[in-house]
XYZ file of C-alpha atoms in Angstrom:
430
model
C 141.335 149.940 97.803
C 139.959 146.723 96.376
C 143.118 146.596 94.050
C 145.630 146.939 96.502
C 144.218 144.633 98.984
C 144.992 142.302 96.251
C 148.222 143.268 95.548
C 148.530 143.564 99.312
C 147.710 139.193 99.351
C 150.041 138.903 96.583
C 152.737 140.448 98.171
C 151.864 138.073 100.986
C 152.393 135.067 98.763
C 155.822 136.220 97.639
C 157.124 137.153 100.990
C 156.504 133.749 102.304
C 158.469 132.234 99.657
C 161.102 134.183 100.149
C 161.234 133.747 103.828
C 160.603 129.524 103.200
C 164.137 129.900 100.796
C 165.605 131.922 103.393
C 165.198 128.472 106.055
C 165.959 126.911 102.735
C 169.591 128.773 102.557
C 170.159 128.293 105.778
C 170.289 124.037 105.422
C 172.077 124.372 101.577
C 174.887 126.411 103.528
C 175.619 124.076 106.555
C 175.326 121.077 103.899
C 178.059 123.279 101.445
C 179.893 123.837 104.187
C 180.536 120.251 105.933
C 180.725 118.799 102.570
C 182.502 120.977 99.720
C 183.875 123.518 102.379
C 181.843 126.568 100.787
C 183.116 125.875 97.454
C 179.909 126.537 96.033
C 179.496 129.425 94.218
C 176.706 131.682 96.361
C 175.018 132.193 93.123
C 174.095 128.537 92.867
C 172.466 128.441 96.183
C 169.586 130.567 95.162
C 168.506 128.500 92.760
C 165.502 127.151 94.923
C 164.347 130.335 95.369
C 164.034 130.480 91.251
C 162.457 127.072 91.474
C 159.624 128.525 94.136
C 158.741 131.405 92.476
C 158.046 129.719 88.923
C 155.866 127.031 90.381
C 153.980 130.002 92.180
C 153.522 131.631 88.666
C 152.110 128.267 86.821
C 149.980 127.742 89.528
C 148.217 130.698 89.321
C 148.487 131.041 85.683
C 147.919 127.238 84.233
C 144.407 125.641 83.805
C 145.195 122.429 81.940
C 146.515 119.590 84.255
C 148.624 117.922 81.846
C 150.464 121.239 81.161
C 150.130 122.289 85.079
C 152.109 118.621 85.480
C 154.936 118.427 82.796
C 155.600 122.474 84.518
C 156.466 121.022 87.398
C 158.530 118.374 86.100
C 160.631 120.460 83.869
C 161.281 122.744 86.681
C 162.657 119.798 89.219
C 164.094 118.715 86.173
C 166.043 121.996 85.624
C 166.988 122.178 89.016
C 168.220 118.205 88.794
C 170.976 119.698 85.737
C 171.851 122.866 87.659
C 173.898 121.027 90.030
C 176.376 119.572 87.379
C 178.133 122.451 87.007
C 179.104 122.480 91.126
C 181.998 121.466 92.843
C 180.074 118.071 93.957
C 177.725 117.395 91.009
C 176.168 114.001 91.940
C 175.583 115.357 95.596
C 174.055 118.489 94.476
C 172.158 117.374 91.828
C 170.382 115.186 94.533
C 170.526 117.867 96.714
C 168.455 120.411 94.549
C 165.940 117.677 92.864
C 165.519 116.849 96.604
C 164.343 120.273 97.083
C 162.832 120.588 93.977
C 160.167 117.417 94.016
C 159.304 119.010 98.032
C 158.461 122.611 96.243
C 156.396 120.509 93.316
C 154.420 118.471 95.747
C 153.738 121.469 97.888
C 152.524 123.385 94.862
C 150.470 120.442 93.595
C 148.698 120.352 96.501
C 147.544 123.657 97.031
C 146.454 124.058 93.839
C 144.558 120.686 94.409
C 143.018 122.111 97.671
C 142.244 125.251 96.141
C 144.222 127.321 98.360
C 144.446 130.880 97.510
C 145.230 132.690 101.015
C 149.168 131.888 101.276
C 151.703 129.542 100.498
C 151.939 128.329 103.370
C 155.544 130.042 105.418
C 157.934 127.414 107.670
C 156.854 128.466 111.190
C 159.415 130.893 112.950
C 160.160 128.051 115.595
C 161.549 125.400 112.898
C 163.123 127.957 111.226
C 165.034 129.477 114.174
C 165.740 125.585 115.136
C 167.129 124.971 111.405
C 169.463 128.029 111.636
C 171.092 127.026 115.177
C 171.443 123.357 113.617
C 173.420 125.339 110.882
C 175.413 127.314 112.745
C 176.566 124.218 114.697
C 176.884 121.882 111.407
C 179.455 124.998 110.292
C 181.024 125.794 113.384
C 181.914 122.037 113.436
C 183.358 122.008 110.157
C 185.434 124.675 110.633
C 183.347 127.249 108.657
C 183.057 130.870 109.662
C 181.940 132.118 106.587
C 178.408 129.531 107.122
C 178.232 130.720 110.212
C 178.492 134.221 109.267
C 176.266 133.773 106.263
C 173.820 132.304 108.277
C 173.836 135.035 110.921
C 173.397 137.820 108.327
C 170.870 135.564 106.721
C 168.516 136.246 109.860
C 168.533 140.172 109.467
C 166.012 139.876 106.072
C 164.165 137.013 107.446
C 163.388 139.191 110.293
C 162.308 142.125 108.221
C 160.340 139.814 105.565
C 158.556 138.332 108.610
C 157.400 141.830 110.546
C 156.666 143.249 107.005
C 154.319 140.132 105.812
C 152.793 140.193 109.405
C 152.001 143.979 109.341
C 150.042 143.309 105.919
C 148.171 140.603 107.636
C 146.919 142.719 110.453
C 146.637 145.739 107.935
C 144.281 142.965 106.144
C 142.359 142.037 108.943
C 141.796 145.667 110.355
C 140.718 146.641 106.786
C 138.296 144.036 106.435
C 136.950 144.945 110.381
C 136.572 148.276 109.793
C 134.266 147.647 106.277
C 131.596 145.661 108.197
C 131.737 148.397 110.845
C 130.241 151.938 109.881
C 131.917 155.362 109.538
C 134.961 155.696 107.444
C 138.336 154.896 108.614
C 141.720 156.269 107.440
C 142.919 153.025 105.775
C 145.099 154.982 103.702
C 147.315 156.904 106.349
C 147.382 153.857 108.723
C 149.131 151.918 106.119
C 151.389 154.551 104.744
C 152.458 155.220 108.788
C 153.144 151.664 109.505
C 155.117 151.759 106.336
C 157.361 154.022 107.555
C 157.852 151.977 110.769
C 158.710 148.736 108.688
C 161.150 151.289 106.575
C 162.544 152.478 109.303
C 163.610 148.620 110.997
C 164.523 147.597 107.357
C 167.200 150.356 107.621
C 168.153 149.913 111.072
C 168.763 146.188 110.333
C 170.925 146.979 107.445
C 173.000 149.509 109.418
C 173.515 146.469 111.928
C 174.317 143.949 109.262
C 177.180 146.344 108.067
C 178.829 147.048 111.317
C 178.791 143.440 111.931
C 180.454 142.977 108.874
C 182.863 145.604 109.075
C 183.780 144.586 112.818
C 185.196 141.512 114.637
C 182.109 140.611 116.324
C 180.617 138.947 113.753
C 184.059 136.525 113.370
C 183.983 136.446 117.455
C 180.137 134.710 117.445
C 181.150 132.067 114.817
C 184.457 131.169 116.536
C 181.660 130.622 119.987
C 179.318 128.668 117.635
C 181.813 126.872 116.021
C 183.180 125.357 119.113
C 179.917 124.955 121.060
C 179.294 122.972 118.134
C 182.074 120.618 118.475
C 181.598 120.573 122.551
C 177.649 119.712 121.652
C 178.802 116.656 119.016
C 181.792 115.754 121.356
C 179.654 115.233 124.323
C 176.706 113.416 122.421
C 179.092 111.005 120.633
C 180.816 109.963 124.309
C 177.521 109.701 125.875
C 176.629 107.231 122.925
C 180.531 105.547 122.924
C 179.640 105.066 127.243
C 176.526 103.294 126.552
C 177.599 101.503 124.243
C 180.343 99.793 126.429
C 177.789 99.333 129.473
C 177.976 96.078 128.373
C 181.459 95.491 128.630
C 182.054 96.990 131.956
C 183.890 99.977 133.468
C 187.529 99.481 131.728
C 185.380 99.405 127.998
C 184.060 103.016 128.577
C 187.286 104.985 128.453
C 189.136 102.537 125.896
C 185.639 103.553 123.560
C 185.654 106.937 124.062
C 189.558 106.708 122.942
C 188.792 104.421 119.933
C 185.836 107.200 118.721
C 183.413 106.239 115.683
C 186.218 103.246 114.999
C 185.172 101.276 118.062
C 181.889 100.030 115.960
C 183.769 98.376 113.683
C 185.807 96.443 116.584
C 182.677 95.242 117.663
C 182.472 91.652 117.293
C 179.803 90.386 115.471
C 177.965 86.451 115.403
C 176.208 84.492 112.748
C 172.271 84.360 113.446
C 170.623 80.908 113.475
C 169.448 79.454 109.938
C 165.568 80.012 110.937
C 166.383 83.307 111.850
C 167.608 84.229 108.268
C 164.639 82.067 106.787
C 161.927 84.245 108.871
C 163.688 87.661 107.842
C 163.811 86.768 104.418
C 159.748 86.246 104.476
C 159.022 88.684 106.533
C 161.380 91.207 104.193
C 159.470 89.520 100.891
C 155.787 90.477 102.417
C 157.100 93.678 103.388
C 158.195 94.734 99.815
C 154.629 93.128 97.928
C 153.015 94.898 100.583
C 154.695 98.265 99.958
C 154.125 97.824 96.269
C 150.422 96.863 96.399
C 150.302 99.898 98.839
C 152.456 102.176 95.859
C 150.043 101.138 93.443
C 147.228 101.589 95.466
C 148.244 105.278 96.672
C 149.154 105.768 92.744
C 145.672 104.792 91.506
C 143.702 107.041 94.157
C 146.266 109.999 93.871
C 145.478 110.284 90.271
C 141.594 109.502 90.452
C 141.609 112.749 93.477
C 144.199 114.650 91.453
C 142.085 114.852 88.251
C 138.674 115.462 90.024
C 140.252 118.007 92.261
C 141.712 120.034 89.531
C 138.915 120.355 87.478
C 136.767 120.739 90.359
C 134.105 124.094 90.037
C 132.124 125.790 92.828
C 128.837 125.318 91.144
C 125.650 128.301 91.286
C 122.895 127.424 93.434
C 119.885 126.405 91.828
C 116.638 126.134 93.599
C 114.730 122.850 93.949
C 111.109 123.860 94.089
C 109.051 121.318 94.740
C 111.031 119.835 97.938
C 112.568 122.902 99.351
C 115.990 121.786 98.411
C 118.748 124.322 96.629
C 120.059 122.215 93.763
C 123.879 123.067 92.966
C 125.879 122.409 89.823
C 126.380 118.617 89.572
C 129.671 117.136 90.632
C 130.234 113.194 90.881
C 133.242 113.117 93.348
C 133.043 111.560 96.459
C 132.436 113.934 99.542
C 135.175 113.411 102.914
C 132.451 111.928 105.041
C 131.261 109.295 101.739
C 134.906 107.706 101.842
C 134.002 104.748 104.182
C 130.951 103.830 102.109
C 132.438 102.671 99.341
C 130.560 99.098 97.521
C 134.277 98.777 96.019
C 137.975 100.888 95.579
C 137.209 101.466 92.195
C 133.720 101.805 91.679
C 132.709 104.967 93.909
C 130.409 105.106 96.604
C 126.366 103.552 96.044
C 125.170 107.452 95.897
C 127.295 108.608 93.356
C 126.829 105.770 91.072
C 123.218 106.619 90.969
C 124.093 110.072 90.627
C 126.453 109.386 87.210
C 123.363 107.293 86.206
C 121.285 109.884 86.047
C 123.339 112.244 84.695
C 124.488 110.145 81.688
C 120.947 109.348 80.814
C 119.966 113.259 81.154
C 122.732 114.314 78.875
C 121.895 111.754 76.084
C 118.140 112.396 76.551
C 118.933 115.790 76.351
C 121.022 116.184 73.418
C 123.633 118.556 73.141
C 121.303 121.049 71.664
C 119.636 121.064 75.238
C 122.481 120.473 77.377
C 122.099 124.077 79.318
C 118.855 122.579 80.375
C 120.804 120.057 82.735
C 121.576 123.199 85.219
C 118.082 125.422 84.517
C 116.177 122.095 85.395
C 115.279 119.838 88.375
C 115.538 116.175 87.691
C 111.991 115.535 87.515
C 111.555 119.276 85.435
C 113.942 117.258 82.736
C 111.197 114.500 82.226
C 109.572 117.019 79.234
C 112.370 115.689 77.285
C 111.871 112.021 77.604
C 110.008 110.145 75.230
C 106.461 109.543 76.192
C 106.893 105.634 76.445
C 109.709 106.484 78.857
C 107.592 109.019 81.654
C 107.440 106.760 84.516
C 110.589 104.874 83.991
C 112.274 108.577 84.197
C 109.942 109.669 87.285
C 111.388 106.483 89.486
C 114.831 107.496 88.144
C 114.871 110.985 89.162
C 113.289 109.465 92.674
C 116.262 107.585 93.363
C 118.258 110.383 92.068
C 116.916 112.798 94.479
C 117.655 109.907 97.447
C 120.955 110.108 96.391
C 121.492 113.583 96.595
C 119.350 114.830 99.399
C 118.098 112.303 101.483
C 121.735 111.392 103.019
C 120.956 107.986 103.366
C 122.864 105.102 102.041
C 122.451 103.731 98.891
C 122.110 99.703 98.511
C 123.264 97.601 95.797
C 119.519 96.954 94.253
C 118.783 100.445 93.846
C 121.851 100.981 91.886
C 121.197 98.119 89.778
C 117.530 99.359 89.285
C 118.919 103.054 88.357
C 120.988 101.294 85.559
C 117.906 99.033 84.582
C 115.586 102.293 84.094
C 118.415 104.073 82.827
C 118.796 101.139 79.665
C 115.218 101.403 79.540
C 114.752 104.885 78.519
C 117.357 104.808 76.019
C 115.781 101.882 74.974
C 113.312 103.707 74.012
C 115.040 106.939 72.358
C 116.660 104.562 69.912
């Protein structure tokens, strides 16, 4: 069963993208639909889905970062040309790298946070709120097919969303019943809730089909379509009436008349000289500050991305002589080391000391004994230092072992007297 509990997550992974695209569809059809009038060929619309489902597949199949990166740009890059041969090119074209750079960044970082249990699915709240928004957006334009699409767009999203949650609970029950003793049926349980998922997969079909063959589906978009334009009429009068609070009773009808032309009737004065001076400073720190902030964010996102990827869950090793368990080195910074930090770019006091170390171990060591850097303790490694260079190496793997295990902060001396000893036994090697 262990094979098919992996397919079983797998499955899992796919069925949330599709039910993510489905949300997806729901917000390309209302935006076809008040812009181009659903003059889009279907086809097009499904490109995203495409899009999701290849980033998926690099991200469990690519190792190398630079590769794993210039994947992910070719693919917003393909969806970016797609849209030039719709009726709207420019608009599209936005529209889909829009999309695509949000399916990129939310691929990058689960495969930076190691994620392996799910993608990650819209939650059914938003994406029952995104296809009422829809419907309304299409009813308003005058679109029954949206609203139509959108309704028989629900019918698969509930039967992808029952389906994926029956494999969770399968998954759960499975993994319940293994810790527990006897043997349970795992086999007919999942083949009889199978049948129940079959069995509302065809019912929900059936119903899609009537619907589609009958008026009732053309009778519910007519209702959404004008509830929608009841819902934006009475928001954009409420907005019109307190707008012309200000201008007394006689202003509110004559605004609600005028409609989104009575901004522009609005009369409008000059601002005082110093007021233009102070928003042109204020506007000038603004944008140095958001571009010391870009390259700031840039810098870090780049130093985390790179460590992250390469990042490996290290063997324990035991640390005899203090009782500690020694684990496979790694110099990035842990979440609860980020505020003790001697400077942006130089990495906390403890890991300095810890790179120190591990420099001067690996060119004490030689490459013909660098396995010994994960068989050994630090102060095991000092049979490989030169006899001049004993105690020098014993007060380096001290500080080491501070930095490691102790917990405590590091201070600016002690990292200058790691690099000191450090310069001293190589000193001596040479």
């Amino acid at each position: 069963m262990g094979r098919g509990l992996r397919f079983l997550e797998d499955l899992e992974d796919l069925l949330e993208i599709f039910l993510n695209f489905l949300a997806v569809l729901c917000l390309e059809t209302a935006l076809d639909a008040l812009v181009t009038g659903m003059s889009t060929p279907p086809g097009w619309l499904w490109a995203p889905l495409g899009a999701a489902l290849l980033l998926y597949l690099v991200r469990r199949a690519v190792g190398n970062l630079p590769l794993f990166l210039l994947a992910h740009a070719g693919i917003v890059w393909a969806l970016f040309s797609l849209g030039e041969r719709t009726p709207l090119p420019l608009l599209w074209q936005i529209a889909f790298a829009f999309l695509g750079c949000v399916y990129a960044l939310h691929s990058v970082k689960i495969r930076l946070t190691r994620r392996r249990d799910g993608e990650g699915e819209i939650a059914p709240a938003a994406a029952a709120a995104l296809a009422v928004c829809a419907c309304f957006v299409c009813g308003y334009a005058g679109q029954e097919g949206g609203v139509s699409r959108i309704i028989g767009l629900c019918f698969p999203w509930l039967c992808g969303y029952f389906l994926r949650k029956y494999l969770q609970n399968f998954r759960s029950y499975v993994g319940m019943s293994r810790r527990g003793t006897g043997a349970m049926p795992e086999r007919s349980i999942f083949l009889a809730g199978m049948r129940l998922v079959a069995g509302y997969v065809a019912g929900s079909a059936v119903l899609l089909f009537l619907l589609a063959r009958t008026p009732l589906l053309e009778r519910i978009a007519e209702a959404a379509g004008r509830l929608g334009k009841m819902c934006l009429r009475f928001l954009l009068g409420l907005l019109l009436s307190w707008i012309g609070q200000g201008e007394g009773e006689e202003a509110v009808p004559q605004a609600q008349e005028a409609g989104p032309a009575f901004a522009g009737l609005m009369e409008r004065t000059e601002p005082p000289v110093w007021l233009e001076i102070l928003e042109r400073a204020l506007t000038t720190a603004a944008a140095l500050a958001m571009v010391a902030g870009a390259v700031w964010l840039l810098i870090s996102l780049v130093r985390r991305m790179v460590r992250a990827f390469y990042a490996r869950r290290g063997e324990k090793r035991e640390f005899v002589r203090e009782g500690f368990v020694e684990e496979e080195e790694f110099l990035g910074p842990d979440r609860e080391k980020r505020e003790r930090r001697i400077f942006p770019a130089g990495g906390a006091a403890d890991i300095r000391v810890r790179r120190i170390f591990l420099k001067t171990a690996e060119a004490v060591c030689g490459k013909e004994e660098a396995a010994a850097l994960r068989r050994c303790t630090a102060r095991e490694l000092s049979r490989f230092a030169p006899e001049e260079g004993k105690a020098e190496w014993g007060s380096l793997a001290a500080l080491y072992e501070k930095a490691r295990y102790s917990g405590e902060r590091m201070t600016r001396e002690e990292v200058r007297e790691a690099g000191k000893l450090s310069r001293r036994i190589l000193h001596t090697i040479k």
